[in-house]
Coordinates of C-alpha atoms in Angstrom, one line a residue:
M110 CA 91.9 111.2 99.0
F111 CA 94.4 108.3 99.1
W112 CA 93.3 106.9 102.4
P113 CA 89.7 105.7 101.5
P114 CA 90.8 103.4 98.6
W115 CA 93.6 102.2 100.8
S116 CA 91.2 101.4 103.6
I117 CA 88.9 99.5 101.2
W118 CA 91.9 97.5 99.8
A119 CA 93.0 96.7 103.4
D120 CA 89.5 95.3 104.1
M121 CA 89.6 93.1 101.0
R122 CA 93.1 91.9 101.9
S123 CA 92.0 91.1 105.4
Y124 CA 88.9 89.2 104.2
L125 CA 90.9 87.2 101.7
N126 CA 93.5 86.1 104.3
V127 CA 90.9 84.8 106.8
S128 CA 90.7 81.0 106.7
G129 CA 87.4 79.5 105.7
T130 CA 86.0 82.4 103.7
D131 CA 86.9 81.2 100.2
D132 CA 83.3 81.1 98.9
A133 CA 80.9 82.8 96.6
I134 CA 80.2 85.6 99.2
Q135 CA 83.9 86.5 99.2
R136 CA 84.1 86.6 95.4
A137 CA 81.0 88.8 95.2
Y138 CA 82.4 91.1 97.8
I139 CA 85.7 91.5 96.0
L140 CA 83.9 92.2 92.7
V141 CA 81.5 94.8 94.1
S142 CA 84.3 96.5 96.1
S143 CA 86.5 96.6 93.0
I144 CA 83.6 98.3 91.0
L145 CA 83.1 100.8 93.8
L146 CA 86.9 101.6 93.8
I147 CA 86.6 102.4 90.1
G148 CA 83.7 104.8 90.9
Y149 CA 85.7 106.4 93.8
T150 CA 88.8 106.9 91.6
A151 CA 86.8 108.4 88.7
Q152 CA 85.1 110.9 91.0
G153 CA 88.2 111.8 93.1
A154 CA 90.3 112.4 90.0
S155 CA 87.8 114.9 88.7
I156 CA 88.2 117.2 91.7
K157 CA 90.4 120.2 90.8
L158 CA 92.0 122.6 93.3
H159 CA 92.2 126.2 92.4
L160 CA 94.9 128.2 94.2
P161 CA 94.0 131.8 95.1
E162 CA 95.9 134.5 93.3
E163 CA 98.6 136.2 95.3
E164 CA 98.0 139.8 95.9
G165 CA 101.0 142.1 95.8
G166 CA 103.4 139.1 95.9
S167 CA 102.5 138.4 99.5
S168 CA 102.6 134.9 100.9
S169 CA 101.3 133.2 104.0
G170 CA 103.4 133.5 107.0
P171 CA 104.6 130.9 109.5
H172 CA 101.7 131.7 111.9
E173 CA 99.1 131.0 109.2
A174 CA 100.8 127.7 108.2
S175 CA 101.0 126.5 111.8
S176 CA 97.3 127.1 112.3
T177 CA 96.2 125.1 109.2
L178 CA 95.5 121.8 111.0
S179 CA 93.5 123.4 113.8
A180 CA 91.5 125.4 111.3
A181 CA 90.8 122.1 109.4
I182 CA 89.4 120.4 112.5
A183 CA 87.3 123.4 113.3
E184 CA 85.9 123.6 109.7
A185 CA 85.0 119.9 109.8
T186 CA 82.1 120.7 112.2
S187 CA 81.2 124.1 110.9
S188 CA 77.9 125.1 109.2
L189 CA 77.3 125.7 105.5
T190 CA 78.2 129.0 103.8
E191 CA 77.1 130.8 100.8
T192 CA 78.7 130.3 97.3
S193 CA 79.6 132.6 94.6
E194 CA 76.9 132.4 91.9
S195 CA 79.2 133.6 89.1
T196 CA 82.1 131.1 89.6
G197 CA 80.5 128.4 91.7
I198 CA 83.4 128.7 94.2
H199 CA 82.7 129.0 97.9
R200 CA 83.4 132.5 99.3
R201 CA 84.8 131.2 102.6
D202 CA 87.8 129.6 101.0
T203 CA 88.3 132.7 98.8
E204 CA 88.2 135.1 101.7
L205 CA 90.6 133.1 103.8
G206 CA 93.0 132.6 101.0
H207 CA 92.7 128.8 101.0
P208 CA 92.6 126.6 97.9
T209 CA 89.1 126.4 96.4
I210 CA 87.0 123.8 94.7
T211 CA 84.2 124.6 92.2
E212 CA 80.6 123.5 92.9
G213 CA 81.1 120.6 90.5
G214 CA 84.1 119.6 92.5
Y215 CA 82.1 119.4 95.7
A216 CA 79.5 117.3 93.9
A217 CA 82.3 114.9 92.8
L218 CA 83.6 114.8 96.4
R219 CA 80.2 113.8 97.7
A220 CA 79.9 111.1 95.0
A221 CA 83.3 109.7 95.9
T222 CA 82.3 109.7 99.6
A223 CA 79.2 107.8 98.7
Y224 CA 81.2 105.1 96.9
F225 CA 83.5 104.8 99.9
L226 CA 80.7 104.5 102.4
V227 CA 78.8 101.9 100.4
A228 CA 82.0 99.7 100.3
K229 CA 82.4 100.1 104.0
A230 CA 78.7 99.4 104.6
I231 CA 79.1 96.1 102.7
R232 CA 82.1 95.2 104.8
I233 CA 80.3 96.0 108.1
S234 CA 77.3 93.9 106.9
L235 CA 79.5 91.0 106.3
L236 CA 81.1 91.3 109.7
I237 CA 77.6 91.3 111.3
F238 CA 76.6 88.4 109.2
Y239 CA 79.6 86.3 110.3
A240 CA 79.1 87.4 113.9
Y241 CA 75.6 86.0 113.8
S242 CA 76.5 82.8 111.9
L243 CA 79.7 82.0 113.9
P244 CA 78.9 82.3 117.6
R245 CA 82.4 81.4 118.7
F246 CA 83.9 84.3 116.7
R247 CA 81.1 86.7 117.5
T248 CA 83.0 89.0 119.8
A249 CA 85.9 89.4 117.5
H250 CA 83.6 90.2 114.5
I251 CA 81.5 92.7 116.5
V252 CA 84.6 94.5 117.8
Q253 CA 85.9 94.8 114.2
A254 CA 82.5 96.0 112.9
V255 CA 82.3 98.7 115.6
F256 CA 85.7 100.1 114.9
T257 CA 85.0 100.0 111.1
L258 CA 81.8 102.0 111.6
I259 CA 83.3 104.8 113.7
P260 CA 85.4 106.5 110.9
C261 CA 82.4 106.0 108.5
L262 CA 80.2 108.1 110.8
V263 CA 82.8 110.9 110.6
F264 CA 82.8 110.7 106.8
I265 CA 79.0 111.2 106.6
R266 CA 79.8 114.9 107.4
M267 CA 81.5 115.1 104.0
F268 CA 78.1 115.3 102.3
W269 CA 77.7 118.8 103.8
V270 CA 81.3 120.1 103.6
D271 CA 81.7 123.5 102.0
S272 CA 85.4 124.2 102.1
V273 CA 88.8 122.6 101.3
I274 CA 89.9 123.0 104.9
G275 CA 86.8 121.3 106.1
A276 CA 87.4 118.4 103.9
M277 CA 91.0 118.2 105.1
G278 CA 89.7 118.1 108.6
I279 CA 87.3 115.3 108.0
F280 CA 90.0 113.2 106.2
T281 CA 92.5 113.9 109.0
L282 CA 90.0 112.9 111.7
G283 CA 88.9 109.8 109.7
V284 CA 92.4 108.5 109.3
F285 CA 93.2 109.1 112.9
L286 CA 90.2 107.2 114.1
E287 CA 90.8 104.4 111.7
V288 CA 94.4 103.9 112.9
L289 CA 93.5 104.4 116.5
G290 CA 90.7 101.9 116.1
K291 CA 93.1 99.2 114.9
Y292 CA 95.1 99.5 118.0
V293 CA 92.2 99.7 120.4
A294 CA 90.5 96.7 118.7
G295 CA 93.8 94.8 119.0
I296 CA 94.0 95.5 122.7
L297 CA 90.4 94.4 123.2
V298 CA 90.7 91.3 121.1
H299 CA 94.0 90.1 122.5
S300 CA 93.2 90.9 126.1
G301 CA 90.2 88.6 125.7
S302 CA 92.4 85.8 124.4
T303 CA 94.5 85.5 127.6
K304 CA 95.3 82.1 129.1
K305 CA 92.3 82.2 131.4
K306 CA 89.9 82.9 128.5
R307 CA 91.6 81.2 125.6
H308 CA 89.0 78.3 125.6
Q309 CA 86.1 80.8 125.6
F310 CA 87.4 83.5 123.1
F311 CA 88.2 82.7 119.5
I312 CA 89.9 84.9 116.8
P313 CA 89.5 84.2 113.1
A314 CA 92.7 82.5 111.8
L315 CA 94.8 84.5 109.3
E316 CA 97.4 83.1 106.9
I317 CA 100.3 85.2 107.9
G318 CA 102.3 84.2 104.8
H319 CA 99.5 85.5 102.5
V320 CA 99.2 88.7 104.5
I321 CA 102.9 89.4 103.9
E322 CA 102.9 88.4 100.3
K323 CA 99.8 90.5 99.4
T324 CA 101.1 93.6 101.2
A325 CA 104.5 93.3 99.6
A326 CA 102.8 92.8 96.2
F327 CA 100.9 96.1 96.7
F328 CA 104.2 97.8 97.6
V329 CA 105.8 96.6 94.3
L330 CA 102.7 97.7 92.4
V331 CA 102.9 101.2 93.8
T332 CA 106.6 101.4 93.2
G333 CA 105.9 100.6 89.6
E334 CA 104.3 104.0 89.4
I335 CA 107.8 105.4 89.4
L336 CA 108.8 103.3 86.5
I337 CA 105.7 104.5 84.6
A338 CA 106.5 108.1 85.5
V339 CA 110.0 107.9 84.1
S340 CA 109.0 106.6 80.7
Y341 CA 109.4 109.1 78.0
I342 CA 109.4 109.5 74.2
A343 CA 112.4 110.9 72.4
E344 CA 110.6 113.3 70.2
E345 CA 113.4 115.7 69.6
E346 CA 116.6 114.9 67.8
S347 CA 118.7 116.2 70.7
E348 CA 117.1 113.5 73.0
I349 CA 117.9 110.5 70.7
G350 CA 120.4 108.3 72.4
P351 CA 121.8 108.3 75.9
R352 CA 121.3 112.0 76.6
G353 CA 119.4 114.4 78.8
E354 CA 116.1 112.8 79.6
F355 CA 117.5 109.3 79.3
W356 CA 119.9 109.8 82.3
R357 CA 117.3 111.5 84.4
S358 CA 114.9 108.6 83.6
A359 CA 117.7 106.1 84.5
L360 CA 118.0 107.8 87.9
G361 CA 114.3 107.2 88.5
V362 CA 114.7 103.5 87.7
V363 CA 117.6 103.4 90.1
I364 CA 115.4 104.9 92.8
A365 CA 112.7 102.3 92.3
F366 CA 115.3 99.5 92.3
L367 CA 116.9 100.6 95.5
L368 CA 113.6 101.1 97.3
C369 CA 112.6 97.5 96.5
W370 CA 116.1 96.3 97.6
I371 CA 115.7 98.0 100.9
Y372 CA 112.1 96.7 101.4
F373 CA 113.0 93.1 100.7
D374 CA 116.5 93.1 102.1
A375 CA 115.5 91.3 105.4
D376 CA 114.0 88.3 103.5
S377 CA 117.5 86.9 102.9
C378 CA 118.3 86.9 106.6
K379 CA 117.8 83.4 108.2
V380 CA 117.4 84.7 111.8
F381 CA 115.0 87.6 111.0
V382 CA 111.6 87.3 112.5
H383 CA 109.0 89.4 110.6
A384 CA 107.2 92.1 112.5
I385 CA 103.8 90.6 111.8
R386 CA 104.9 87.4 113.6
R387 CA 106.4 89.0 116.7
H388 CA 103.5 90.6 118.4
W389 CA 100.1 92.0 117.6
F390 CA 101.3 95.5 118.2
S391 CA 104.2 95.2 115.8
S392 CA 101.9 93.5 113.3
I393 CA 99.4 96.4 113.3
T394 CA 102.2 99.0 113.1
W395 CA 103.9 97.2 110.2
T396 CA 100.6 97.1 108.3
Q397 CA 99.6 100.8 109.0
L398 CA 103.1 102.1 108.0
H399 CA 102.3 101.0 104.5
L400 CA 99.8 103.8 104.1
P401 CA 102.3 106.7 104.4
L402 CA 104.8 104.5 102.6
C403 CA 102.6 104.1 99.5
A404 CA 101.4 107.7 99.7
G405 CA 105.1 108.8 99.6
L406 CA 105.7 106.6 96.6
V407 CA 102.8 108.2 94.7
I408 CA 104.0 111.7 95.6
A409 CA 107.6 110.8 94.5
A410 CA 106.4 109.3 91.3
A411 CA 104.4 112.4 90.4
A412 CA 107.4 114.6 91.1
V413 CA 109.8 112.4 89.1
H414 CA 107.5 112.6 86.1
K415 CA 107.9 116.4 86.1
M416 CA 111.6 116.3 87.0
I417 CA 112.8 114.2 84.0
L418 CA 111.1 116.6 81.6
K419 CA 113.0 119.7 82.9
Q420 CA 116.7 120.6 83.0
Y421 CA 116.1 123.2 85.7
I422 CA 113.8 122.2 88.6
D423 CA 112.0 124.8 90.7
Q424 CA 112.2 124.8 94.4
G425 CA 108.6 123.8 94.9
L426 CA 109.0 120.6 92.9
R427 CA 112.2 119.8 94.9
W428 CA 110.3 120.0 98.1
Y429 CA 107.5 117.9 96.7
F430 CA 110.0 115.1 95.7
A431 CA 112.0 115.4 98.9
G432 CA 108.8 115.2 101.1
G433 CA 107.7 112.0 99.3
M434 CA 111.2 110.4 99.6
A435 CA 111.5 111.4 103.3
A436 CA 108.2 109.7 104.1
I437 CA 109.3 106.6 102.2
M438 CA 112.6 106.4 104.0
I439 CA 111.1 107.0 107.5
C440 CA 108.6 104.2 106.9
L441 CA 111.2 101.8 105.6
V442 CA 113.5 102.4 108.6

């Protein structure tokens, strides 16, 4: 659920950084996309997962866990199934022991998908408009429009999805095609701008400094989720002063501070060349790594919020926090 709004934000950031687009059309696009993001967030937040009750204390084995992704891809293209009239929960998820969503949750999922696809349709329409209006940049805009359209075609299937695993499969396939499309588009665009064709092929100019600043600002904004998560109210007398929750909250602030320190550490180096300036491949990689980075920050923030309220942390919450921090550190490296 985190990827679609990230993708819309990436489109807006890319549009804002293109030279010569600071006009009324750009402002209208930003306004409409922001409104659509609010709609997506409202619908996505209303989707609740229901975990199946364990029977006889049994749990899924390693074989079942290893086959989850393959099952997800298969479910993404499967047909509709019946639903339980009494609970509104689909039988397939219940029978297979997967997390379930109520019928209202699937309606919210379809509404969220509609908001996302409308935002993408506006972006594609703008690319086609600029391709028609700017002949010199036509090829670059058409390539970008095609690779923006491909993941959207996958997400159309979301309107008929009937299981959690099926939705996971569509999201996984959509993210894969989006990321892959960035690299393929980069190869096509930059292979056309070789020395022999550089007077015939034109690429819209980007302000690299603004790209770096806006991406870094988004990182700081998401890191701020940790600071919000560690805020607490000393309601009990035992928590007044530097005790208990205060020290756990302080550790959360330290984590956010150190992550920002690591992220911006290279800025003080006078010989450092930013990845976005070195090569088109390193530029795309640096940009795409911010997706798992920010997702890890959100996961870590959600875990920290629970951890500061408890003196004893269960194993599942530890894994949740450790997984988020592992994703963050791998991306920062």
